[in-house]
């Protein structure tokens, strides 16, 4: 029985988020420039997105460029931005064939203009697709997202539109980039690094974390299936005790 068939389709995570890491090391291992790793990461994006959509995952968020990634050498940043434009263009067919709607989170209007334009265009062309939302985190960081939410809330309080007494987790959530997206049940990071790197800090409060030793350009459908199977074997307690969870499951 292959891995895919072992997955319980009744217990799928609705939302999977991935920190795609290890492109640079993958290229270095082959004596190539870092950008070669990024180029080869595109196939992993294609495989992961189509496999997730085929399974029935509703939301897939991919961390593609962090706020901190601007600190990389300019030539790498430029190469990443042109690769993004090129890929959005060349993968439109894949998105349409698989009925995948493209969305983005992050400070996207601060991306390079050509990138921003291409992103808006692809989001617009795919907006009626309804099998899965593919959300690219671009110029994104969790702390940026939380602080800009706080700033928006402060402005509404100042304008008399919001009563500070009313602010709770549910209200706060409405000011995040992910206001319409459920929290990820499963958060995957590749490349054997064990950290969050400023990704979905609010949303990952109760995510199950899965660390793969594969470098991102080596990540394939079976690696995604393995992560989902691992997730399905876990007990999510949300602060309760095991017996309470079993009671809920048996209802
Ligand atoms: C992930 O791979 C891609 C981005 C962060 C844009 P890296 O470029 O971080 O690769 P490593 O971690 O240096 O190997
Ligand atoms: C996280 O990877 C950001 C993305 C995958 C886009 P990094 O490679 O930038 O993270 P650090 O620097 O290892 O924490
Ligand atoms: Mg990295």
Short mmCIF file of C-alpha atoms and ligand atoms in Angstrom, two decimals:
data_model
loop_
_atom_site.label_atom_id
_atom_site.label_comp_id
_atom_site.label_asym_id
_atom_site.label_seq_id
_atom_site.Cartn_x
_atom_site.Cartn_y
_atom_site.Cartn_z
CA UNK A 1 0.00 0.00 0.00
CA UNK A 2 1.47 3.32 -0.92
CA UNK A 3 1.68 6.21 1.52
CA UNK A 4 -1.19 8.14 -0.03
CA UNK A 5 -3.64 5.28 0.51
CA UNK A 6 -2.79 5.15 4.21
CA UNK A 7 -4.06 8.71 4.74
CA UNK A 8 -7.42 8.96 6.51
CA UNK A 9 -9.36 11.38 4.31
CA UNK A 10 -11.81 12.04 7.16
CA UNK A 11 -9.00 13.40 9.33
CA UNK A 12 -7.21 15.69 6.94
CA UNK A 13 -5.84 19.00 8.17
CA UNK A 14 -7.78 21.83 6.55
CA UNK A 15 -4.71 24.03 6.43
CA UNK A 16 -1.07 23.04 6.02
CA UNK A 17 1.70 25.64 6.24
CA UNK A 18 5.25 25.02 5.04
CA UNK A 19 8.55 26.77 5.72
CA UNK A 20 10.34 25.85 2.51
CA UNK A 21 13.98 25.81 3.60
CA UNK A 22 17.27 24.46 2.32
CA UNK A 23 17.50 25.70 -1.29
CA UNK A 24 20.90 27.31 -0.76
CA UNK A 25 22.44 24.21 0.83
CA UNK A 26 20.96 21.98 -1.89
CA UNK A 27 22.73 24.07 -4.54
CA UNK A 28 25.96 24.28 -2.54
CA UNK A 29 26.04 20.48 -2.21
CA UNK A 30 26.14 20.38 -6.01
CA UNK A 31 28.77 23.09 -6.35
CA UNK A 32 26.19 25.47 -7.81
CA UNK A 33 25.07 29.03 -7.02
CA UNK A 34 22.29 29.45 -4.42
CA UNK A 35 19.82 30.59 -7.07
CA UNK A 36 20.05 27.14 -8.69
CA UNK A 37 18.51 25.78 -5.48
CA UNK A 38 15.67 28.28 -5.64
CA UNK A 39 15.00 27.33 -9.27
CA UNK A 40 14.83 23.66 -8.34
CA UNK A 41 12.51 24.44 -5.45
CA UNK A 42 9.80 25.31 -7.97
CA UNK A 43 9.24 21.61 -8.78
CA UNK A 44 8.71 20.94 -5.06
CA UNK A 45 6.15 23.74 -4.92
CA UNK A 46 4.35 22.22 -7.92
CA UNK A 47 4.36 18.70 -6.45
CA UNK A 48 3.29 19.81 -2.99
CA UNK A 49 0.50 22.07 -4.25
CA UNK A 50 -1.00 19.54 -6.65
CA UNK A 51 -0.72 16.69 -4.11
CA UNK A 52 -2.39 18.81 -1.43
CA UNK A 53 -5.20 19.87 -3.79
CA UNK A 54 -5.74 16.26 -4.93
CA UNK A 55 -6.09 15.07 -1.35
CA UNK A 56 -8.65 17.72 -0.48
CA UNK A 57 -6.54 20.08 1.61
CA UNK A 58 -8.38 23.42 1.60
CA UNK A 59 -5.52 25.81 2.37
CA UNK A 60 -1.79 25.52 1.74
CA UNK A 61 0.45 28.37 2.89
CA UNK A 62 4.03 28.51 1.64
CA UNK A 63 6.62 30.78 3.24
CA UNK A 64 8.36 32.12 0.14
CA UNK A 65 10.07 35.35 1.28
CA UNK A 66 10.37 36.72 4.79
CA UNK A 67 10.75 40.34 5.84
CA UNK A 68 14.23 39.35 7.01
CA UNK A 69 15.17 37.88 3.62
CA UNK A 70 15.70 41.45 2.30
CA UNK A 71 18.97 41.31 4.27
CA UNK A 72 20.40 38.75 1.81
CA UNK A 73 22.85 39.85 -0.90
CA UNK A 74 21.08 42.05 -3.46
CA UNK A 75 21.80 39.63 -6.32
CA UNK A 76 20.01 36.81 -4.46
CA UNK A 77 17.01 39.02 -3.62
CA UNK A 78 16.78 40.14 -7.26
CA UNK A 79 17.04 36.55 -8.47
CA UNK A 80 14.26 35.46 -6.07
CA UNK A 81 11.99 38.27 -7.26
CA UNK A 82 12.50 37.47 -10.95
CA UNK A 83 12.02 33.77 -10.26
CA UNK A 84 8.73 34.62 -8.59
CA UNK A 85 7.53 36.64 -11.59
CA UNK A 86 8.63 33.90 -13.99
CA UNK A 87 7.03 31.12 -11.94
CA UNK A 88 3.72 32.91 -11.46
CA UNK A 89 3.63 33.26 -15.21
CA UNK A 90 4.67 29.74 -16.15
CA UNK A 91 2.55 27.99 -13.49
CA UNK A 92 -0.75 29.67 -14.34
CA UNK A 93 -1.73 26.52 -16.29
CA UNK A 94 -1.01 24.29 -13.27
CA UNK A 95 -3.11 26.56 -11.05
CA UNK A 96 -6.02 26.56 -13.50
CA UNK A 97 -5.85 22.80 -14.24
CA UNK A 98 -5.92 22.02 -10.53
CA UNK A 99 -8.51 24.71 -9.70
CA UNK A 100 -6.12 26.36 -7.24
CA UNK A 101 -6.79 29.94 -6.16
CA UNK A 102 -3.68 31.99 -5.48
CA UNK A 103 -3.63 34.32 -2.49
CA UNK A 104 -0.89 36.18 -0.66
CA UNK A 105 -0.14 37.33 2.87
CA UNK A 106 2.52 39.87 3.78
CA UNK A 107 3.42 43.42 2.95
CA UNK A 108 3.02 42.71 -0.75
CA UNK A 109 2.76 46.27 -2.04
CA UNK A 110 6.35 46.78 -0.91
CA UNK A 111 7.56 44.05 -3.27
CA UNK A 112 9.34 45.11 -6.43
CA UNK A 113 6.69 46.66 -8.78
CA UNK A 114 6.90 43.95 -11.45
CA UNK A 115 6.50 41.29 -8.79
CA UNK A 116 3.53 43.02 -7.21
CA UNK A 117 1.86 43.48 -10.59
CA UNK A 118 2.36 39.84 -11.59
CA UNK A 119 1.08 38.66 -8.22
CA UNK A 120 -2.12 40.72 -8.51
CA UNK A 121 -2.62 39.48 -12.06
CA UNK A 122 -2.27 35.79 -11.13
CA UNK A 123 -4.48 36.22 -8.07
CA UNK A 124 -7.11 37.83 -10.26
CA UNK A 125 -6.94 35.15 -12.97
CA UNK A 126 -7.32 32.35 -10.41
CA UNK A 127 -9.92 33.98 -8.19
CA UNK A 128 -12.79 31.73 -9.30
CA UNK A 129 -10.87 28.49 -8.68
CA UNK A 130 -12.31 26.73 -5.67
CA UNK A 131 -10.52 23.45 -4.96
CA UNK A 132 -7.70 24.83 -2.78
CA UNK A 133 -6.29 28.19 -1.74
CA UNK A 134 -2.54 28.43 -2.23
CA UNK A 135 -1.34 31.27 -0.03
CA UNK A 136 2.12 32.67 -0.63
CA UNK A 137 3.70 34.40 2.35
CA UNK A 138 5.69 37.14 0.65
CA UNK A 139 7.50 39.94 2.44
CA UNK A 140 5.83 38.38 5.45
CA UNK A 141 6.78 38.08 9.08
CA UNK A 142 4.66 37.18 12.08
CA UNK A 143 5.81 40.14 14.14
CA UNK A 144 5.12 42.53 11.25
CA UNK A 145 1.62 41.08 10.91
CA UNK A 146 0.85 41.32 14.63
CA UNK A 147 2.20 44.86 14.96
CA UNK A 148 0.31 46.12 11.92
CA UNK A 149 -2.86 44.56 13.38
CA UNK A 150 -2.20 46.45 16.63
CA UNK A 151 -1.69 49.68 14.66
CA UNK A 152 -4.99 49.23 12.78
CA UNK A 153 -6.81 48.51 16.03
CA UNK A 154 -5.28 51.60 17.68
CA UNK A 155 -6.42 53.75 14.74
CA UNK A 156 -9.99 52.42 15.03
CA UNK A 157 -10.02 53.04 18.78
CA UNK A 158 -8.74 56.57 18.22
CA UNK A 159 -11.44 57.21 15.62
CA UNK A 160 -14.07 56.01 18.11
CA UNK A 161 -15.00 53.01 15.93
CA UNK A 162 -13.84 50.36 18.38
CA UNK A 163 -14.27 50.06 22.13
CA UNK A 164 -11.02 48.79 23.75
CA UNK A 165 -13.14 46.73 26.17
CA UNK A 166 -14.36 44.70 23.19
CA UNK A 167 -10.90 43.57 22.05
CA UNK A 168 -10.44 39.86 22.54
CA UNK A 169 -8.78 37.07 20.52
CA UNK A 170 -11.65 36.83 18.06
CA UNK A 171 -11.68 40.57 17.38
CA UNK A 172 -7.88 40.73 17.16
CA UNK A 173 -7.82 37.92 14.60
CA UNK A 174 -9.92 40.03 12.23
CA UNK A 175 -7.02 42.45 11.81
CA UNK A 176 -4.53 39.78 10.76
CA UNK A 177 -3.66 38.96 7.15
CA UNK A 178 -5.21 35.53 7.68
CA UNK A 179 -8.58 36.84 8.89
CA UNK A 180 -10.47 34.54 6.47
CA UNK A 181 -8.21 31.51 6.83
CA UNK A 182 -8.37 28.89 9.61
CA UNK A 183 -5.22 28.34 11.69
CA UNK A 184 -2.90 25.67 10.25
CA UNK A 185 -3.30 22.33 12.02
CA UNK A 186 0.04 21.21 10.56
CA UNK A 187 3.20 23.28 10.14
CA UNK A 188 6.08 21.68 8.24
CA UNK A 189 9.67 22.91 8.02
CA UNK A 190 12.20 21.29 5.73
CA UNK A 191 16.01 21.19 5.84
CA UNK A 192 16.45 19.91 9.39
CA UNK A 193 16.25 23.33 11.04
CA UNK A 194 14.12 23.49 14.17
CA UNK A 195 12.71 27.00 14.28
CA UNK A 196 9.75 29.11 13.25
CA UNK A 197 11.73 32.02 11.70
CA UNK A 198 8.96 34.55 12.32
CA UNK A 199 6.27 32.58 10.45
CA UNK A 200 2.57 32.62 11.48
CA UNK A 201 3.38 33.41 15.13
CA UNK A 202 -0.24 33.98 16.13
CA UNK A 203 -1.77 31.25 13.97
CA UNK A 204 0.65 28.47 14.93
CA UNK A 205 -0.29 28.62 18.63
CA UNK A 206 -1.64 25.05 18.46
CA UNK A 207 -0.20 23.81 15.17
CA UNK A 208 1.39 20.39 15.12
CA UNK A 209 5.01 20.90 14.10
CA UNK A 210 6.72 18.52 11.68
CA UNK A 211 10.38 18.81 10.79
CA UNK A 212 11.68 17.09 7.67
CA UNK A 213 15.40 16.59 7.12
CA UNK A 214 14.88 16.88 3.34
CA UNK A 215 16.17 20.05 1.69
CA UNK A 216 13.26 21.82 -0.03
CA UNK A 217 14.25 20.99 -3.66
CA UNK A 218 14.18 17.27 -2.67
CA UNK A 219 10.71 17.48 -1.08
CA UNK A 220 8.20 15.36 -3.02
CA UNK A 221 4.57 14.21 -2.76
CA UNK A 222 5.52 11.25 -0.57
CA UNK A 223 7.22 13.61 1.90
CA UNK A 224 3.96 15.53 2.22
CA UNK A 225 2.02 12.28 2.70
CA UNK A 226 4.48 11.22 5.41
CA UNK A 227 3.99 14.50 7.26
CA UNK A 228 0.19 14.13 7.08
CA UNK A 229 0.37 10.52 8.33
CA UNK A 230 2.54 11.64 11.24
CA UNK A 231 0.01 14.37 12.02
CA UNK A 232 -2.86 11.87 11.92
CA UNK A 233 -1.16 9.75 14.58
CA UNK A 234 -0.95 12.58 17.08
CA UNK A 235 -3.36 13.48 19.83
CA UNK A 236 -4.21 17.20 19.85
CA UNK A 237 -5.18 18.07 23.40
CA UNK A 238 -5.46 21.89 23.35
CA UNK A 239 -4.64 22.03 27.05
CA UNK A 240 -7.09 19.29 28.05
CA UNK A 241 -6.27 15.74 29.11
CA UNK A 242 -6.31 12.65 26.97
CA UNK A 243 -9.57 11.23 28.42
CA UNK A 244 -11.49 14.40 27.57
CA UNK A 245 -10.28 14.25 23.97
CA UNK A 246 -11.37 10.61 23.65
CA UNK A 247 -14.84 11.53 24.98
CA UNK A 248 -15.16 14.26 22.32
CA UNK A 249 -13.95 11.83 19.62
CA UNK A 250 -16.52 9.21 20.66
CA UNK A 251 -19.48 11.59 20.57
C1 LIG B 1 14.69 28.77 1.46
O1 LIG B 1 15.96 28.29 1.22
C2 LIG B 1 14.25 29.83 0.47
C3 LIG B 1 14.14 31.18 1.02
C4 LIG B 1 14.35 31.53 2.26
C5 LIG B 1 13.75 32.22 0.10
P1 LIG B 1 17.25 29.07 1.72
O2 LIG B 1 17.65 30.03 0.67
O3 LIG B 1 17.04 29.65 3.06
O4 LIG B 1 18.32 27.88 1.78
P2 LIG B 1 19.37 27.60 2.93
O5 LIG B 1 18.62 27.56 4.23
O6 LIG B 1 20.36 28.73 2.89
O7 LIG B 1 19.98 26.29 2.57
C1 LIG B 2 12.66 31.11 6.46
O1 LIG B 2 13.85 30.60 5.99
C2 LIG B 2 12.03 32.00 5.43
C3 LIG B 2 11.50 31.31 4.24
C4 LIG B 2 11.44 30.02 4.06
C5 LIG B 2 10.96 32.17 3.23
P1 LIG B 2 15.24 31.32 6.29
O2 LIG B 2 16.30 30.46 5.70
O3 LIG B 2 15.20 32.73 5.86
O4 LIG B 2 15.28 31.26 7.88
P2 LIG B 2 16.53 31.31 8.88
O5 LIG B 2 17.34 32.50 8.54
O6 LIG B 2 17.28 30.05 8.67
O7 LIG B 2 15.90 31.36 10.23
MG1 LIG B 3 17.30 28.95 4.94
#
